[in-house]
XYZ file of C-alpha atoms in Angstrom:
540
model
C -4.139 -33.610 -25.624
C -4.197 -29.827 -25.193
C -1.213 -27.509 -24.860
C -0.838 -23.743 -24.417
C 1.864 -21.381 -23.285
C 2.174 -17.789 -22.178
C 4.688 -15.723 -20.224
C 5.185 -14.082 -16.863
C 8.175 -12.591 -15.012
C 10.187 -13.819 -12.020
C 11.966 -11.124 -9.997
C 15.505 -11.715 -8.729
C 16.228 -8.695 -6.551
C 15.142 -5.755 -8.707
C 15.849 -7.513 -12.006
C 13.320 -9.618 -13.889
C 13.583 -12.899 -15.795
C 10.895 -13.761 -18.331
C 9.373 -17.144 -17.497
C 7.407 -19.250 -19.971
C 4.299 -20.744 -18.378
C 3.261 -23.959 -20.127
C 0.082 -25.966 -19.540
C -0.423 -29.527 -20.784
C -3.662 -31.570 -20.597
C -3.608 -35.346 -20.974
C -6.221 -38.060 -20.462
C -6.076 -39.608 -17.032
C -7.063 -39.093 -13.434
C -7.804 -35.426 -12.741
C -4.750 -33.889 -11.064
C -2.902 -30.551 -11.028
C 0.908 -30.659 -10.944
C 3.058 -27.490 -10.838
C 6.755 -27.881 -11.708
C 9.636 -25.481 -12.288
C 11.165 -24.701 -8.872
C 8.174 -22.868 -7.307
C 8.199 -21.703 -3.682
C 5.404 -22.210 -1.143
C 3.368 -19.147 -2.169
C 3.532 -20.192 -5.820
C 2.618 -23.809 -5.052
C -0.561 -22.534 -3.391
C -1.573 -20.946 -6.696
C -3.050 -24.301 -7.736
C -6.013 -23.802 -5.408
C -6.355 -20.076 -6.188
C -6.351 -20.656 -9.949
C -8.853 -23.527 -9.768
C -11.322 -21.513 -7.679
C -10.860 -18.369 -9.804
C -11.543 -20.210 -13.074
C -14.674 -21.925 -11.729
C -16.024 -18.719 -10.158
C -15.394 -16.860 -13.416
C -17.883 -19.072 -15.235
C -15.376 -21.292 -17.021
C -15.155 -25.064 -16.735
C -12.228 -26.669 -14.962
C -10.728 -29.431 -17.158
C -11.190 -32.882 -15.607
C -7.920 -34.282 -16.943
C -4.348 -34.661 -15.885
C -2.997 -31.103 -15.855
C 0.711 -30.245 -15.712
C 1.892 -26.636 -15.521
C 5.595 -26.021 -16.109
C 7.577 -22.852 -15.402
C 10.594 -22.526 -17.669
C 13.523 -22.052 -17.195
C 13.226 -24.502 -14.337
C 16.609 -23.531 -12.853
C 15.438 -20.042 -11.835
C 13.771 -19.862 -8.383
C 10.227 -18.546 -8.651
C 8.085 -17.137 -5.911
C 5.152 -14.911 -5.160
C 1.592 -14.835 -6.363
C 2.208 -12.832 -9.546
C 2.148 -15.981 -11.696
C -1.530 -16.715 -10.998
C -2.896 -14.850 -14.001
C -0.439 -16.484 -16.420
C -1.143 -19.967 -15.026
C -4.914 -19.436 -15.375
C -4.539 -18.198 -18.966
C -2.342 -21.162 -19.897
C -4.840 -23.622 -18.389
C -7.742 -21.987 -20.247
C -5.711 -22.063 -23.466
C -4.943 -25.762 -23.068
C -8.654 -26.392 -22.411
C -9.449 -24.401 -25.592
C -11.624 -21.941 -23.705
C -9.445 -19.266 -25.283
C -7.287 -19.444 -28.396
C -3.744 -20.554 -27.388
C -2.300 -18.311 -30.101
C -3.856 -15.246 -28.437
C -1.772 -15.676 -25.294
C 1.485 -17.019 -26.757
C 3.098 -13.572 -27.005
C 1.465 -12.050 -23.920
C 3.163 -11.362 -20.587
C 0.659 -11.700 -17.750
C 1.339 -10.563 -14.170
C -1.160 -10.600 -11.317
C -2.583 -12.482 -8.364
C -5.994 -14.097 -8.514
C -8.590 -14.002 -5.796
C -10.878 -16.975 -5.275
C -13.717 -14.998 -6.886
C -11.687 -14.332 -10.025
C -10.646 -10.769 -9.268
C -7.111 -9.791 -10.293
C -5.162 -8.384 -7.374
C -2.085 -6.143 -7.793
C 1.378 -7.362 -6.836
C 4.664 -5.608 -6.086
C 7.421 -5.205 -8.653
C 5.289 -4.429 -11.716
C 7.706 -1.846 -13.145
C 10.884 -4.007 -13.082
C 8.831 -6.942 -14.392
C 7.534 -4.952 -17.383
C 11.034 -3.546 -17.990
C 12.348 -7.120 -18.164
C 9.575 -8.089 -20.580
C 10.368 -5.110 -22.809
C 14.083 -5.950 -22.810
C 13.207 -9.514 -23.838
C 11.277 -8.206 -26.865
C 7.667 -8.513 -25.658
C 5.290 -5.692 -26.565
C 2.008 -6.670 -24.864
C 1.511 -7.091 -21.112
C -1.549 -7.694 -18.966
C -1.452 -6.388 -15.400
C -3.969 -5.614 -12.639
C -5.889 -2.429 -13.326
C -4.536 -0.707 -10.198
C -0.952 -1.004 -11.477
C -1.574 -0.174 -15.144
C -0.173 3.332 -14.626
C 3.065 1.909 -13.259
C 3.390 -0.519 -16.177
C 2.672 2.250 -18.688
C 5.885 4.024 -17.632
C 7.820 1.602 -19.857
C 7.961 2.943 -23.429
C 7.105 0.723 -26.376
C 4.850 -1.635 -24.417
C 1.083 -1.975 -24.811
C -0.530 -2.356 -21.379
C -3.919 -3.913 -20.646
C -5.253 -3.434 -17.129
C -7.951 -5.888 -16.004
C -9.960 -6.148 -12.804
C -10.967 -9.786 -13.127
C -10.279 -13.004 -14.975
C -13.724 -12.684 -16.566
C -12.639 -9.457 -18.243
C -9.448 -11.044 -19.567
C -11.381 -14.006 -21.039
C -13.814 -11.622 -22.706
C -11.022 -9.519 -24.245
C -9.207 -12.583 -25.595
C -12.371 -14.145 -27.055
C -13.876 -10.909 -28.472
C -16.881 -11.165 -26.151
C -18.572 -8.229 -24.381
C -16.370 -7.164 -21.467
C -18.320 -7.433 -18.194
C -18.331 -4.527 -15.763
C -16.998 -5.180 -12.287
C -18.564 -3.546 -9.275
C -16.484 -0.531 -8.231
C -15.431 0.025 -4.645
C -17.942 2.098 -2.703
C -16.930 5.709 -2.137
C -15.311 6.247 1.233
C -14.373 2.594 1.700
C -10.762 1.393 1.400
C -9.961 -0.659 -1.662
C -8.991 -4.109 -0.412
C -7.385 -4.819 -3.787
C -4.545 -2.420 -2.948
C -3.452 -4.447 0.065
C -0.758 -6.254 -1.911
C 0.963 -3.092 -3.100
C 2.077 -1.436 0.130
C 3.803 -3.321 2.928
C 2.482 -1.868 6.205
C 5.144 0.119 8.014
C 7.845 -0.498 5.406
C 8.279 3.167 4.518
C 8.065 4.339 8.116
C 10.676 1.846 9.178
C 13.234 3.416 6.846
C 12.284 7.050 7.332
C 10.757 7.282 3.851
C 7.210 7.671 5.067
C 7.558 11.369 5.938
C 9.298 12.541 2.761
C 7.208 15.287 1.083
C 6.568 14.873 -2.615
C 6.974 18.642 -3.147
C 10.157 20.223 -1.716
C 8.226 23.459 -1.093
C 6.169 21.579 1.504
C 9.246 20.357 3.377
C 11.332 22.138 6.009
C 13.041 25.351 4.916
C 16.786 25.894 5.144
C 16.095 29.466 6.274
C 14.911 28.038 9.605
C 18.490 27.060 10.465
C 20.095 29.726 12.679
C 23.732 30.484 11.861
C 25.838 27.469 10.811
C 27.249 29.138 7.680
C 30.010 26.556 7.271
C 27.602 23.618 7.586
C 25.127 25.267 5.209
C 27.898 25.714 2.641
C 28.899 22.060 3.026
C 25.264 21.064 2.523
C 25.135 23.041 -0.721
C 28.365 21.482 -2.011
C 27.132 18.010 -1.067
C 23.890 18.500 -3.007
C 25.592 20.027 -6.062
C 28.121 17.225 -6.480
C 26.454 14.340 -4.596
C 29.328 14.247 -2.098
C 29.149 12.281 1.157
C 28.918 14.413 4.293
C 29.809 14.048 7.985
C 28.373 16.542 10.478
C 30.089 16.350 13.862
C 29.141 18.482 16.836
C 27.453 18.674 20.235
C 23.782 17.825 20.822
C 21.375 20.572 19.879
C 23.686 22.266 17.379
C 21.360 21.448 14.468
C 22.969 18.440 12.735
C 19.692 16.574 12.213
C 17.930 19.808 11.301
C 20.456 20.436 8.540
C 20.281 16.888 7.182
C 16.479 16.972 7.022
C 16.718 20.000 4.739
C 19.147 18.373 2.331
C 16.438 16.692 0.163
C 14.824 20.065 -0.526
C 17.884 21.442 -2.318
C 18.451 18.380 -4.496
C 17.246 18.695 -8.106
C 14.377 16.499 -9.346
C 15.274 13.065 -10.655
C 15.776 12.553 -14.361
C 13.478 10.170 -16.223
C 15.984 7.308 -16.071
C 16.695 7.916 -12.381
C 12.963 8.011 -11.627
C 12.485 4.622 -13.281
C 15.389 3.155 -11.278
C 14.027 4.477 -7.970
C 10.447 3.471 -8.769
C 11.559 -0.072 -9.612
C 13.319 -0.481 -6.247
C 10.408 0.986 -4.281
C 7.918 -1.179 -6.169
C 9.811 -4.366 -5.275
C 10.157 -3.243 -1.653
C 6.432 -2.512 -1.326
C 6.740 1.175 -0.420
C 5.435 2.688 -3.645
C 2.313 4.716 -2.747
C -0.808 3.666 -4.707
C -1.813 6.224 -7.301
C 1.738 7.615 -7.603
C 3.435 5.270 -10.051
C 6.544 7.414 -10.676
C 8.916 8.709 -7.975
C 10.121 12.144 -9.111
C 11.885 13.389 -5.970
C 15.099 12.000 -4.527
C 14.268 9.593 -1.675
C 15.364 10.332 1.884
C 16.019 7.268 4.021
C 16.859 7.637 7.718
C 16.962 4.266 9.528
C 17.204 4.062 13.319
C 20.629 3.405 14.805
C 19.453 -0.028 15.980
C 19.198 -1.179 12.333
C 20.974 -4.435 11.525
C 23.444 -4.952 8.707
C 20.810 -6.895 6.736
C 18.308 -4.040 6.997
C 20.940 -1.584 5.744
C 22.458 -3.452 2.800
C 19.650 -5.959 2.125
C 18.823 -9.490 3.148
C 15.987 -11.695 4.344
C 14.918 -15.286 3.914
C 15.566 -16.808 0.499
C 16.651 -14.284 -2.101
C 17.724 -10.970 -0.481
C 15.388 -7.994 -0.573
C 16.439 -4.322 -0.906
C 17.852 -2.672 2.217
C 18.163 0.975 3.200
C 21.089 1.606 0.831
C 18.925 0.508 -2.113
C 15.819 2.343 -0.908
C 17.989 5.491 -0.815
C 19.208 4.895 -4.402
C 19.603 8.241 -6.218
C 18.739 9.968 -2.938
C 20.010 10.441 0.605
C 20.871 7.900 3.289
C 21.025 9.750 6.623
C 22.506 7.963 9.615
C 21.765 10.015 12.719
C 23.866 9.174 15.788
C 26.185 7.297 13.427
C 28.592 5.986 16.130
C 25.633 4.207 17.758
C 25.234 1.951 14.697
C 27.046 -1.354 14.937
C 30.541 -1.354 13.468
C 29.629 -4.317 11.278
C 26.699 -2.419 9.766
C 28.739 0.742 9.148
C 31.641 -1.089 7.516
C 29.170 -2.858 5.217
C 28.596 0.550 3.596
C 32.167 0.815 2.358
C 31.674 -1.290 -0.785
C 28.450 0.384 -2.047
C 29.950 3.826 -1.376
C 32.652 3.063 -3.950
C 30.803 0.944 -6.519
C 27.259 2.339 -6.423
C 25.734 -1.112 -5.980
C 25.708 -3.932 -3.450
C 26.177 -7.611 -4.239
C 24.598 -9.990 -1.698
C 25.406 -13.689 -1.825
C 23.092 -16.161 -0.113
C 22.486 -19.880 -0.401
C 19.420 -19.177 -2.569
C 21.406 -17.076 -5.024
C 23.374 -13.892 -5.640
C 21.567 -10.573 -6.061
C 22.936 -7.255 -7.318
C 21.006 -4.259 -5.976
C 21.507 -0.591 -6.948
C 22.924 1.615 -4.182
C 24.079 4.961 -5.615
C 23.237 7.312 -2.748
C 24.489 10.405 -0.941
C 25.575 9.415 2.583
C 24.989 11.954 5.363
C 26.331 11.120 8.816
C 25.683 12.945 12.091
C 27.845 12.230 15.132
C 28.524 13.579 18.609
C 32.179 14.075 19.640
C 31.826 11.789 22.684
C 29.147 9.813 24.555
C 28.013 12.863 26.541
C 28.396 15.157 23.538
C 30.235 17.931 25.381
C 33.808 17.069 24.445
C 35.895 20.014 23.171
C 33.217 22.519 24.167
C 34.677 25.313 26.285
C 33.248 25.243 29.790
C 30.833 22.429 29.009
C 32.290 20.069 31.570
C 32.840 16.852 29.599
C 33.748 14.093 32.047
C 34.392 11.350 29.484
C 37.893 9.853 29.895
C 40.236 10.280 26.938
C 40.168 6.540 26.218
C 36.360 6.573 26.091
C 36.389 9.515 23.679
C 38.898 7.789 21.394
C 36.936 4.547 21.492
C 33.672 6.383 20.695
C 35.142 8.289 17.750
C 36.823 5.110 16.441
C 33.382 3.565 15.863
C 33.489 5.414 12.546
C 36.412 3.489 11.092
C 39.225 5.132 9.173
C 38.331 3.485 5.827
C 34.725 4.705 6.179
C 35.811 8.255 7.072
C 38.200 8.248 4.112
C 35.219 7.722 1.799
C 33.465 10.832 3.150
C 34.222 13.928 1.069
C 33.030 16.649 3.454
C 33.682 16.695 7.202
C 32.251 19.650 9.058
C 32.364 20.533 12.747
C 28.979 22.002 13.663
C 29.542 24.572 16.410
C 26.886 25.461 19.017
C 24.496 28.186 17.903
C 25.295 31.611 19.303
C 22.760 33.673 21.207
C 22.660 36.332 18.469
C 21.861 33.748 15.771
C 19.311 31.922 17.903
C 17.396 35.075 18.844
C 17.327 36.333 15.272
C 19.834 39.133 15.765
C 22.161 37.803 13.067
C 21.588 37.597 9.333
C 18.817 35.237 8.306
C 20.108 32.398 6.147
C 19.042 31.791 2.584
C 15.893 29.840 1.855
C 15.789 26.337 0.407
C 14.549 27.728 -2.924
C 17.541 30.094 -3.293
C 20.101 27.385 -2.504
C 18.295 24.851 -4.710
C 18.528 27.263 -7.657
C 22.319 27.487 -7.296
C 22.572 23.720 -6.950
C 20.522 23.277 -10.113
C 22.829 25.645 -12.043
C 25.925 23.833 -10.771
C 24.447 20.459 -11.768
C 23.699 21.879 -15.231
C 27.328 22.975 -15.652
C 28.595 19.567 -14.571
C 26.135 17.794 -16.902
C 27.261 19.896 -19.869
C 30.912 19.135 -19.122
C 30.215 15.407 -18.684
C 27.747 15.115 -21.571
C 29.846 12.622 -23.543
C 30.818 10.506 -20.530
C 29.007 7.836 -18.474
C 28.991 10.145 -15.419
C 26.504 12.851 -14.495
C 27.880 14.412 -11.278
C 31.398 15.200 -10.082
C 31.451 12.604 -7.312
C 31.142 9.778 -9.863
C 34.219 10.722 -11.959
C 37.099 8.240 -11.489
C 40.299 9.647 -10.038
C 42.369 8.765 -13.095
C 40.055 10.807 -15.317
C 40.227 13.754 -12.905
C 44.017 13.813 -12.976
C 44.484 13.230 -16.715
C 41.416 14.690 -18.427
C 39.998 17.395 -16.175
C 42.868 19.642 -15.090
C 42.784 22.320 -12.414
C 44.309 25.773 -12.949
C 48.139 25.910 -13.009
C 49.551 25.844 -9.480
C 46.147 25.251 -7.878
C 47.154 21.868 -6.423
C 50.155 23.144 -4.469
C 48.353 23.003 -1.111
C 47.000 19.510 -1.791
C 50.472 18.275 -2.756
C 51.873 19.568 0.528
C 49.137 17.748 2.455
C 50.014 14.488 0.688
C 53.685 14.889 1.619
C 52.743 15.516 5.270
C 50.513 12.451 5.373
C 47.344 14.511 5.922
C 45.815 13.327 2.638
C 45.659 9.871 1.064
C 45.572 9.048 -2.644
C 41.828 8.454 -2.384
C 41.565 11.697 -0.426
C 43.224 13.638 -3.245
C 40.729 12.282 -5.755
C 37.868 13.283 -3.496
C 39.330 16.753 -2.951
C 39.510 17.212 -6.731
C 35.866 16.142 -7.095
C 34.774 18.597 -4.412
C 36.896 21.341 -5.984
C 35.139 20.874 -9.325
C 31.787 21.171 -7.538
C 32.915 24.352 -5.763
C 34.031 25.712 -9.135
C 30.647 24.852 -10.671
C 28.874 26.700 -7.862
C 31.139 29.721 -8.382
C 30.793 29.649 -12.170
C 34.471 28.897 -12.846
C 35.626 26.983 -15.901
C 38.029 24.942 -13.757
C 39.107 24.916 -10.108
C 41.581 27.580 -8.989
C 43.684 27.698 -5.831
C 40.812 29.006 -3.696
C 38.467 26.259 -4.905
C 41.091 23.673 -3.973
C 41.664 25.375 -0.611
C 37.952 25.303 0.236
C 37.738 21.637 -0.792
C 40.718 20.850 1.456
C 39.168 22.760 4.342
C 35.854 20.943 3.994
C 37.665 17.593 4.002
C 40.389 18.069 6.617
C 38.759 20.670 8.865
C 41.953 22.764 8.813
C 41.252 26.466 8.178
C 42.689 27.684 4.864
C 41.628 31.327 5.061
C 38.904 31.127 2.419
C 35.281 32.280 2.847
C 32.756 29.486 3.247
C 29.461 31.391 2.879
C 27.895 31.415 -0.555
C 28.153 34.679 -2.409
C 31.227 35.975 -0.563
C 33.400 35.778 -3.636
C 32.748 36.565 -7.255
């Protein structure tokens, strides 16, 4: 009887569970049994592993073979277990030393010729292995850079099962034929799901903000530009409402350029989600810029918050984690899909329960909404001739429910562009680089103030902490208190006004919000003019 064991990783959402792969050989009729709650794609690994071992020059054991995946209660799927199953079988057959693979974590799909093909989710799988105390992992060569992002883990990238056998037995490592220059590498087919990035709006996001659209191209719109800057500095949710052609989409597309680069921890979180979703570009293992996700208004609730057959997969809210989720023509989204955003907007994650299990996916994003005032878009415009009945206008605006609007910090009416601004007769707005520099300084001030707390930006601070630990200047909240008494501001609204006020103070270089900072925060939330300047640089 021969026995060997090694390890692999099963992904549940974007979290990994280390799975022990055990192989047992007993005398009897030659058979291959795979147990441990595998799905269809994993059950098919029996044929892939058998062909890969034979075509790699090793002998297939002609005995009763049982491969167990433990813990058996965890659902397992995908082709990433192939390499671990093959190593366990070879260890049980004593082709390789079973002790050499006992503490290894192996992840990869096997081709029938023995080549090791890359799979999605390498980064979260290696992170799970590191958390479980494993220090050596074997992955496909194409994903070795992604696995190497995890500190404290030794990564071995192999192109074929033959190379892995040679490394484990101290034999000369054979060279595999490289892909011919100019020809696509078929081995990368498992990494990128065709059309996945384009379907969410992620496919056109530039890696370098300097290559993206410039904020200086926006004519006029000083109030909306200021709101954009405040949103980026404090990660506040934003609603742009105005007629067609006023520049709402143009403004939102320039929001990623003024966001600061992701921190190391944030980059790992974003990369893990994108790796599982199959939208991580080959050759770029680490996402350093905040993602920008803009799904079409026909998107279903499952595509927004996550779903699919079996265990749920990340949706748009998770793909926009640590970045921007832009919903253009927001009232055209289904009410069910929009209201599904309410929970992740508060908690920063989404919990999806299905018959196959419960998955917790990260969803800490900046929500940007763009909406027309009515179906024709000309409501409230002087001389525009809106013919929508009042009931139709109310019904259209009610598609953005009150609870969802209450979670939006900044609400800005985008007015039509004037002739002077459009023809270049007015002052040219600041560039993306100038605004991004101010945003970076404001983020640095907030980070220094929140250094000893679990929060990094103002929008994440709980309301209780804002009211008891971070105090505004004496008398600064008088206007907000009056709005609460008049019913123009809710308790949640007050907390959000305080968060925005701290961001405005950070942009202005104030130690704490004064009355004008509070007034500007109230104006950006309620839309009621408070007599304060909204353009950057107008006050000291």
